[in-house]
Tab-separated table of C-alpha atoms in Angstrom:
chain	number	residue	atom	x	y	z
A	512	UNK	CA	-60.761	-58.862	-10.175
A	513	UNK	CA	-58.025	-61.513	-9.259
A	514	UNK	CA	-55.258	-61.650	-11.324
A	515	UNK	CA	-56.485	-65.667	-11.765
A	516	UNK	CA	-59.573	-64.636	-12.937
A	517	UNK	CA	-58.374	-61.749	-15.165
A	518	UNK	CA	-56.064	-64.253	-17.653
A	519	UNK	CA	-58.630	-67.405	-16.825
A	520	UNK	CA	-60.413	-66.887	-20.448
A	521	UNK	CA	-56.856	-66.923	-21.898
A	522	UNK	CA	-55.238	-70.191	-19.728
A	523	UNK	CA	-58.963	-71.621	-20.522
A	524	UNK	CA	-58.330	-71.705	-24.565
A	525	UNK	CA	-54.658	-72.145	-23.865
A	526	UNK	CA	-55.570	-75.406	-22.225
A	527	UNK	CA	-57.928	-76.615	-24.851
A	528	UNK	CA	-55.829	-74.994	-27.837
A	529	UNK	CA	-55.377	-79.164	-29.596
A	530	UNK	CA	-59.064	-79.432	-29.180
A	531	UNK	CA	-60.373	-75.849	-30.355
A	532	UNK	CA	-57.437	-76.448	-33.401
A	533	UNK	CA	-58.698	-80.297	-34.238
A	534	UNK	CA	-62.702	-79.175	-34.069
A	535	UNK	CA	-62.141	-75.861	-36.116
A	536	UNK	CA	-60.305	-78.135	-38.703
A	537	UNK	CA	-62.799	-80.562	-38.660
A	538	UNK	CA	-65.348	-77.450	-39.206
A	539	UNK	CA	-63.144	-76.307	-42.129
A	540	UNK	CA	-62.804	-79.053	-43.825
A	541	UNK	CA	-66.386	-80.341	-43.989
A	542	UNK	CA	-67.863	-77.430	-45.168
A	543	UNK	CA	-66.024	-78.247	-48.358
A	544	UNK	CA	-65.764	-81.792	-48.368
A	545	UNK	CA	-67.729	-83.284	-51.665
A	546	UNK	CA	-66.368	-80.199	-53.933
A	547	UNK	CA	-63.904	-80.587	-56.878
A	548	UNK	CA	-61.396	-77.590	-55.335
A	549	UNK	CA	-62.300	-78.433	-51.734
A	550	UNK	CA	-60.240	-75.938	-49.212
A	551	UNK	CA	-58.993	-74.404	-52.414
A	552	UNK	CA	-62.339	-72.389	-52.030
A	553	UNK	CA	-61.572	-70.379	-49.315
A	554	UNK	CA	-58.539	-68.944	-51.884
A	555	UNK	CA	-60.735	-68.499	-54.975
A	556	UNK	CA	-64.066	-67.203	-53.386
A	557	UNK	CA	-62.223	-64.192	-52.570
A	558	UNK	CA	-60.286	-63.895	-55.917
A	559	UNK	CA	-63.409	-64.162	-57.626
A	560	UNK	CA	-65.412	-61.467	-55.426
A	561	UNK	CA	-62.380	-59.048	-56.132
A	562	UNK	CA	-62.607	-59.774	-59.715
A	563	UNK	CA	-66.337	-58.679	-59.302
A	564	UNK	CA	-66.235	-55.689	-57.759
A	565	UNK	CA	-63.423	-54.274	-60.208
A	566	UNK	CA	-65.467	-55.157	-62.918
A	567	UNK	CA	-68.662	-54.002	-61.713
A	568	UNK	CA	-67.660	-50.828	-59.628
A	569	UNK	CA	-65.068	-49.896	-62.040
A	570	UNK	CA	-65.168	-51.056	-65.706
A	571	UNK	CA	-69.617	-50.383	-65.187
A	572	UNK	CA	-70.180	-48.096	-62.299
A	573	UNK	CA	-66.545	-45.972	-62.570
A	574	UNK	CA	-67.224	-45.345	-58.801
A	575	UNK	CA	-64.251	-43.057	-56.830
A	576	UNK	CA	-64.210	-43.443	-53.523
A	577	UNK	CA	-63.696	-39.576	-51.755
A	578	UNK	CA	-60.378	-38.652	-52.305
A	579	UNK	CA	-57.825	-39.100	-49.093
A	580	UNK	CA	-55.277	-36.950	-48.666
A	581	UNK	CA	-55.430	-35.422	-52.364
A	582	UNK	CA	-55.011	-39.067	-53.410
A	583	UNK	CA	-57.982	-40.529	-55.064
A	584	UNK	CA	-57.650	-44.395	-53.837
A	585	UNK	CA	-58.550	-47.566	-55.644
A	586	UNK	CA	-62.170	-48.743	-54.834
A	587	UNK	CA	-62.065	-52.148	-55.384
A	588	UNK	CA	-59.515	-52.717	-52.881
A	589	UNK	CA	-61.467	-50.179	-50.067
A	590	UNK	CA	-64.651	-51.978	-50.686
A	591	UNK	CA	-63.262	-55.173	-50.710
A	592	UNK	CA	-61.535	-54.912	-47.080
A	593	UNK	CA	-64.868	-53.686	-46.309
A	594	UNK	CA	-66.572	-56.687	-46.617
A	595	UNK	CA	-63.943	-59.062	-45.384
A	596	UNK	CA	-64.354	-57.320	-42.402
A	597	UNK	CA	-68.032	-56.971	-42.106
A	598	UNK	CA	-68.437	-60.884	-43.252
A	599	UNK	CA	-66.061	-61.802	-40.879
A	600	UNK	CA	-67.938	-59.957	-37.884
A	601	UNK	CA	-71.768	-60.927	-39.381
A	602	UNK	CA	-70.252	-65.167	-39.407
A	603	UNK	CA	-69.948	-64.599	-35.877
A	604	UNK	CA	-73.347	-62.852	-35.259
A	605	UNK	CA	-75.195	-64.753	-37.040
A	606	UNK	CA	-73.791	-68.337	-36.065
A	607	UNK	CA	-73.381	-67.515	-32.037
A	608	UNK	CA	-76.892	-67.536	-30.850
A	609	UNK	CA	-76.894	-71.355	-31.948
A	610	UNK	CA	-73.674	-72.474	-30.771
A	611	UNK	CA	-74.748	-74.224	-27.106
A	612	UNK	CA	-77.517	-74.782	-28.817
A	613	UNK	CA	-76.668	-76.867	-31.729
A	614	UNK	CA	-73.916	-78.784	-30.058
A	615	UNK	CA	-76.559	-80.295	-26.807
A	616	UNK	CA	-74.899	-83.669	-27.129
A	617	UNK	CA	-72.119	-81.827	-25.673
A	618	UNK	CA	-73.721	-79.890	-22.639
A	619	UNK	CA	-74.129	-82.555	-20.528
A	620	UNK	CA	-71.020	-83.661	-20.590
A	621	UNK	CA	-70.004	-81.924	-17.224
A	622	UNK	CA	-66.002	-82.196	-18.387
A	623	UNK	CA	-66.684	-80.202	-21.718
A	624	UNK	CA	-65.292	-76.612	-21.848
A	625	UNK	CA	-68.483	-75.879	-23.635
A	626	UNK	CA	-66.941	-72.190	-23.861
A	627	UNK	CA	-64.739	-73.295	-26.537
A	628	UNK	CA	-67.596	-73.482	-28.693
A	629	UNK	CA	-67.259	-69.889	-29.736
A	630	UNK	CA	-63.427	-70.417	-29.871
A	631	UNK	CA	-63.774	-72.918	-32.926
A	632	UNK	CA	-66.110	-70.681	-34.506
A	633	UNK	CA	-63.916	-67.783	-33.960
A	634	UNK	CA	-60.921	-69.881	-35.344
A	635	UNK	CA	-63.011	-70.530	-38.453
A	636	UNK	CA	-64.032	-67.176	-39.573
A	637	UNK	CA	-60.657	-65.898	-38.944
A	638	UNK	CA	-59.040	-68.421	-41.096
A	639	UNK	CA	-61.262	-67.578	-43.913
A	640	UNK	CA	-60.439	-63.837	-42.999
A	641	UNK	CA	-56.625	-63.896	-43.132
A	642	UNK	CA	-56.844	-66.148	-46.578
A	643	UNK	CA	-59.034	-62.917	-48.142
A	644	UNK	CA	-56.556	-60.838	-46.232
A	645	UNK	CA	-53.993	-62.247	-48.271
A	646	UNK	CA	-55.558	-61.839	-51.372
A	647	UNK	CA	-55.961	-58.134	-50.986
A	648	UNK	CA	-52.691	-57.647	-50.332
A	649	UNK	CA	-51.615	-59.778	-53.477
A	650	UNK	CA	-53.759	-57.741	-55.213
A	651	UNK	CA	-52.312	-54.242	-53.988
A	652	UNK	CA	-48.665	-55.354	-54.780
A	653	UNK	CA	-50.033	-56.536	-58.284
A	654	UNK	CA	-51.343	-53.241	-58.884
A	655	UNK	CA	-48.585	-51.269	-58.300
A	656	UNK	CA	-49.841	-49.657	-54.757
A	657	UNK	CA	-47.396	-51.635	-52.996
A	658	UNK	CA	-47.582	-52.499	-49.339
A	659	UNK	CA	-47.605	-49.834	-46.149
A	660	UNK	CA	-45.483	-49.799	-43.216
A	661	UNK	CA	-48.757	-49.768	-41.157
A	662	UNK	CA	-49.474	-53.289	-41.948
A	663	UNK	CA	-46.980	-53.529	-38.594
A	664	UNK	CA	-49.750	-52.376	-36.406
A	665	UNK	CA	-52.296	-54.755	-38.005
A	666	UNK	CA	-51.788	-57.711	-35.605
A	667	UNK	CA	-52.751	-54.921	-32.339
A	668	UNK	CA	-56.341	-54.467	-34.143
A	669	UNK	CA	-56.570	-58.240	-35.174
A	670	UNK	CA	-56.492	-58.793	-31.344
A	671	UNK	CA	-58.901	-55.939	-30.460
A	672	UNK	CA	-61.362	-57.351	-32.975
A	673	UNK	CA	-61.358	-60.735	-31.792
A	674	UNK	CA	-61.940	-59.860	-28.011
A	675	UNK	CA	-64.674	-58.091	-29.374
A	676	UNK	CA	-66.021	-60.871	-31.180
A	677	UNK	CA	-65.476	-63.754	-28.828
A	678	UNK	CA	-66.729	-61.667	-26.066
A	679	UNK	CA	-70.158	-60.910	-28.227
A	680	UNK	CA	-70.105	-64.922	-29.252
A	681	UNK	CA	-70.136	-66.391	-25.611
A	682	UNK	CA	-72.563	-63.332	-24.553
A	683	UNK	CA	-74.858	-64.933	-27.780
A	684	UNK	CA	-74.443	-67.989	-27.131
A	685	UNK	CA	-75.279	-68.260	-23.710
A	686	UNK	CA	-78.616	-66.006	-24.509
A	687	UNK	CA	-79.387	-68.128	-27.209
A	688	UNK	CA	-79.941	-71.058	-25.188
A	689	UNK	CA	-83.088	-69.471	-23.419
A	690	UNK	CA	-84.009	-66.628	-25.904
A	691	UNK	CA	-84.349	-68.786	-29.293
A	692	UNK	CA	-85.344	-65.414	-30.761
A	693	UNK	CA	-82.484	-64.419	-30.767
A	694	UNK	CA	-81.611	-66.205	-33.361
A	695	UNK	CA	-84.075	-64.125	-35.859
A	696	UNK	CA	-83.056	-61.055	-34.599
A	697	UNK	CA	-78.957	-61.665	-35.203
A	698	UNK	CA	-79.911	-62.648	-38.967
A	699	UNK	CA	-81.718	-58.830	-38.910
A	700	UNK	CA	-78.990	-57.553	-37.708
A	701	UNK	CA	-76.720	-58.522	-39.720
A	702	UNK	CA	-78.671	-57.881	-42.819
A	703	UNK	CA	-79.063	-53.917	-41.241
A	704	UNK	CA	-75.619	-53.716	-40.238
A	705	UNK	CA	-74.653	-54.166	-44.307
A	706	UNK	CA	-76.087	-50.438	-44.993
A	707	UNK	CA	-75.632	-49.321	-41.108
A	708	UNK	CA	-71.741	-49.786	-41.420
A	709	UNK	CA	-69.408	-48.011	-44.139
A	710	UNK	CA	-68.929	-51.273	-45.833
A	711	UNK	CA	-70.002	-49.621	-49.645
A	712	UNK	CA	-68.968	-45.947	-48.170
A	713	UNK	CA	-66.580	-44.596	-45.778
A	714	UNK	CA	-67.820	-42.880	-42.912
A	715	UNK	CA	-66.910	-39.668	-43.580
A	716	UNK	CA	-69.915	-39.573	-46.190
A	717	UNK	CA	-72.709	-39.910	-44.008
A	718	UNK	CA	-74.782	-36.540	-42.985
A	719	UNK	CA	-73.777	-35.143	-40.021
A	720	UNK	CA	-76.805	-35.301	-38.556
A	721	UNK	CA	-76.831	-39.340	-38.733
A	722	UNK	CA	-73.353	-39.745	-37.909
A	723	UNK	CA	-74.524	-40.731	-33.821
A	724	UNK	CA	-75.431	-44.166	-36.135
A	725	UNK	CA	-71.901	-44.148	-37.120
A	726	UNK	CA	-70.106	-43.559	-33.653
A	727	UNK	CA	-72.077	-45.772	-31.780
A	728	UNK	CA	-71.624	-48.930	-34.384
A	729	UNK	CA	-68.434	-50.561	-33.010
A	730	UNK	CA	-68.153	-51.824	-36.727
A	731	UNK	CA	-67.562	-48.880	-38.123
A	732	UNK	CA	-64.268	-48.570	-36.342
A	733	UNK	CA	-62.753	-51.654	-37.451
A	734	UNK	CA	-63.976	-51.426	-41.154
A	735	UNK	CA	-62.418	-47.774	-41.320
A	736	UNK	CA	-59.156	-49.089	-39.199
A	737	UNK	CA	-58.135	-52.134	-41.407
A	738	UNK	CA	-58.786	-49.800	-44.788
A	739	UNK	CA	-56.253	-47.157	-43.248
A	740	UNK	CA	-53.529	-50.059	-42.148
A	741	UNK	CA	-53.816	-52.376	-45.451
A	742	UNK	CA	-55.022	-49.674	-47.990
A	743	UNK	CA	-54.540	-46.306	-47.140
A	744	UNK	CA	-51.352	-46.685	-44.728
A	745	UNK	CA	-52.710	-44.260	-42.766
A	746	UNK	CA	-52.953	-44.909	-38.261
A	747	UNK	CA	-56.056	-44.846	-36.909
A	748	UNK	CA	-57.000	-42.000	-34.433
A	749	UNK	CA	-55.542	-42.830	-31.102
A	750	UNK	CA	-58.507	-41.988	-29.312
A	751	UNK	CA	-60.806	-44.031	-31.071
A	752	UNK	CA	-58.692	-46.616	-30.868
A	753	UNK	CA	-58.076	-46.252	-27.042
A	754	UNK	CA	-62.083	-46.458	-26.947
A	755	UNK	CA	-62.624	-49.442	-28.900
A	756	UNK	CA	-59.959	-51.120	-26.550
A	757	UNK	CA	-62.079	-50.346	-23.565
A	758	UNK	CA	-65.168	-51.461	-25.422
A	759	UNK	CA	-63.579	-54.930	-26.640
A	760	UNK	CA	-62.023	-56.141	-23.144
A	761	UNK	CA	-65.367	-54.722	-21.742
A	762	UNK	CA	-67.338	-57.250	-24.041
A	763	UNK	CA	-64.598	-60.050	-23.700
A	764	UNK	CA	-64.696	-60.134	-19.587
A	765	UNK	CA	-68.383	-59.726	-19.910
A	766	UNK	CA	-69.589	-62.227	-22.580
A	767	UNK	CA	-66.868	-64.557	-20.164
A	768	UNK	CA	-68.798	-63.941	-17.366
A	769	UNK	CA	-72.206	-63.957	-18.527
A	770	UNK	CA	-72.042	-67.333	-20.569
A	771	UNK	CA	-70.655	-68.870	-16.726
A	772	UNK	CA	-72.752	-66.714	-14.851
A	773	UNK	CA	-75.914	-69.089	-16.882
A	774	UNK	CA	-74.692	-72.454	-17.732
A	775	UNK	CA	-75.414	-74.298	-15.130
A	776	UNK	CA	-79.445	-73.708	-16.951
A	777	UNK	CA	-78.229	-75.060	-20.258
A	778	UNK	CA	-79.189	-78.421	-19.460
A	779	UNK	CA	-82.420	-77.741	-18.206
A	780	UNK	CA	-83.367	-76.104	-20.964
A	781	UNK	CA	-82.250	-77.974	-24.010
């Protein structure tokens, strides 16, 4: 691989950074254009599902998660990062398959970096993550946890994540075009992936004999990763981590090539 075509996804979204920023702003702020609060909704959706599961899972349930360490940990905060995580990755599941797809207008339009497509989206659900982010960590100060040196390390997995996820959205998208099934099957997925991934449970509570479901989810790792960085302050095993690395450049170079490797079909198709 040339040392061009190694950084060209990179110089590609470098190049069209104004455009990805104005479109995922535009996205943003029309999905809560007509409300009372308006953006404000990205701040208290999240406030309000924390508020939830302490009420429910605590005051009702009086769930524990296992103990770590000897230290029995808070679950409203563990399940919560759970679910930022998983909603962040199932937005981009869901939503990929129809990107080239619901944007046609723009495919034949031969100067269009139609690639930035999953860009934008990628911008989007990581601006709704980072705002829920925030709130967690609000939420540990205010209840006396505090915060953990490991946060440090936390913008090294936020980049391994969203290779991951920008490789699977251009490896979607381009699919999508030709396979509309995929479509159905994403929503399944992502529906299956809820109980499939240690979202409600940590990993270390499945049977051994069903942990291969585990290992080979890549979402497990990054669920159980940014628990141990903002809630536990605990480092991730080095080896897994070294793995997922592999696995997210993998999927990055390869979604790259795949969604260039087939556009010249989009138009005949749609």
């Amino acid at each position: 691989m040339q040392l061009t075509t190694f950084f060209n996804p990179f110089s590609r979204g470098w190049q069209f950074r104004e455009l990805i920023y104005g479109m995922a702003k535009r996205e943003i702020l029309s999905r809560y254009r007509g409300s009372w609060l308006g953006v404000l909704w990205t701040l208290v959706t999240p406030v309000l599902l924390l508020l939830v599961y302490m009420f429910v899972f605590g005051l009702i349930f009086k769930a524990r998660w296992p103990q770590s360490n000897g230290v029995d940990e808070g679950f409203a905060s563990l399940l919560f990062c759970g679910i930022i995580v998983y909603l962040m990755f199932s937005e981009m599941l869901t939503r990929s398959p129809r990107l080239v797809v619901d944007n046609a207008n723009y495919v034949k339009k031969v100067v269009f970096p139609l690639e930035i497509m999953s860009w934008v989206a990628l911008v989007n659900s990581l601006f709704h993550f980072l705002i829920a982010c925030g709130v967690l960590l609000v939420f540990l100060l205010l209840s006396g946890k505090g915060l953990a040196v490991t946060l440090l390390l936390l913008p090294f997995l936020m980049l391994q994540f969203i290779l991951f996820l920008a490789g699977l959205s251009w490896f979607l998208g381009a699919l999508g075009v030709y396979v509309r099934d995929v479509t159905y099957v994403s929503g399944f997925l992502a529906t299956a992936m809820t109980f499939l991934s240690p979202v409600f449970y940590p990993a270390s509570a499945v049977p051994e004999k069903f942990r291969f479901l585990m290992d080979i989810n890549p979402l497990t790792y990054y669920i159980e990763s940014f628990r141990k960085l903002l809630v536990l302050g605990e480092i991730p095993n080095p080896i897994s981590a070294l793995i997922a690395l592999i696995v997210s450049c993998v999927m990055f170079y390869f979604g790259y090539w795949f969604f260039h490797k087939v556009r010249k079909g989009f138009a005949d198709v749609l």
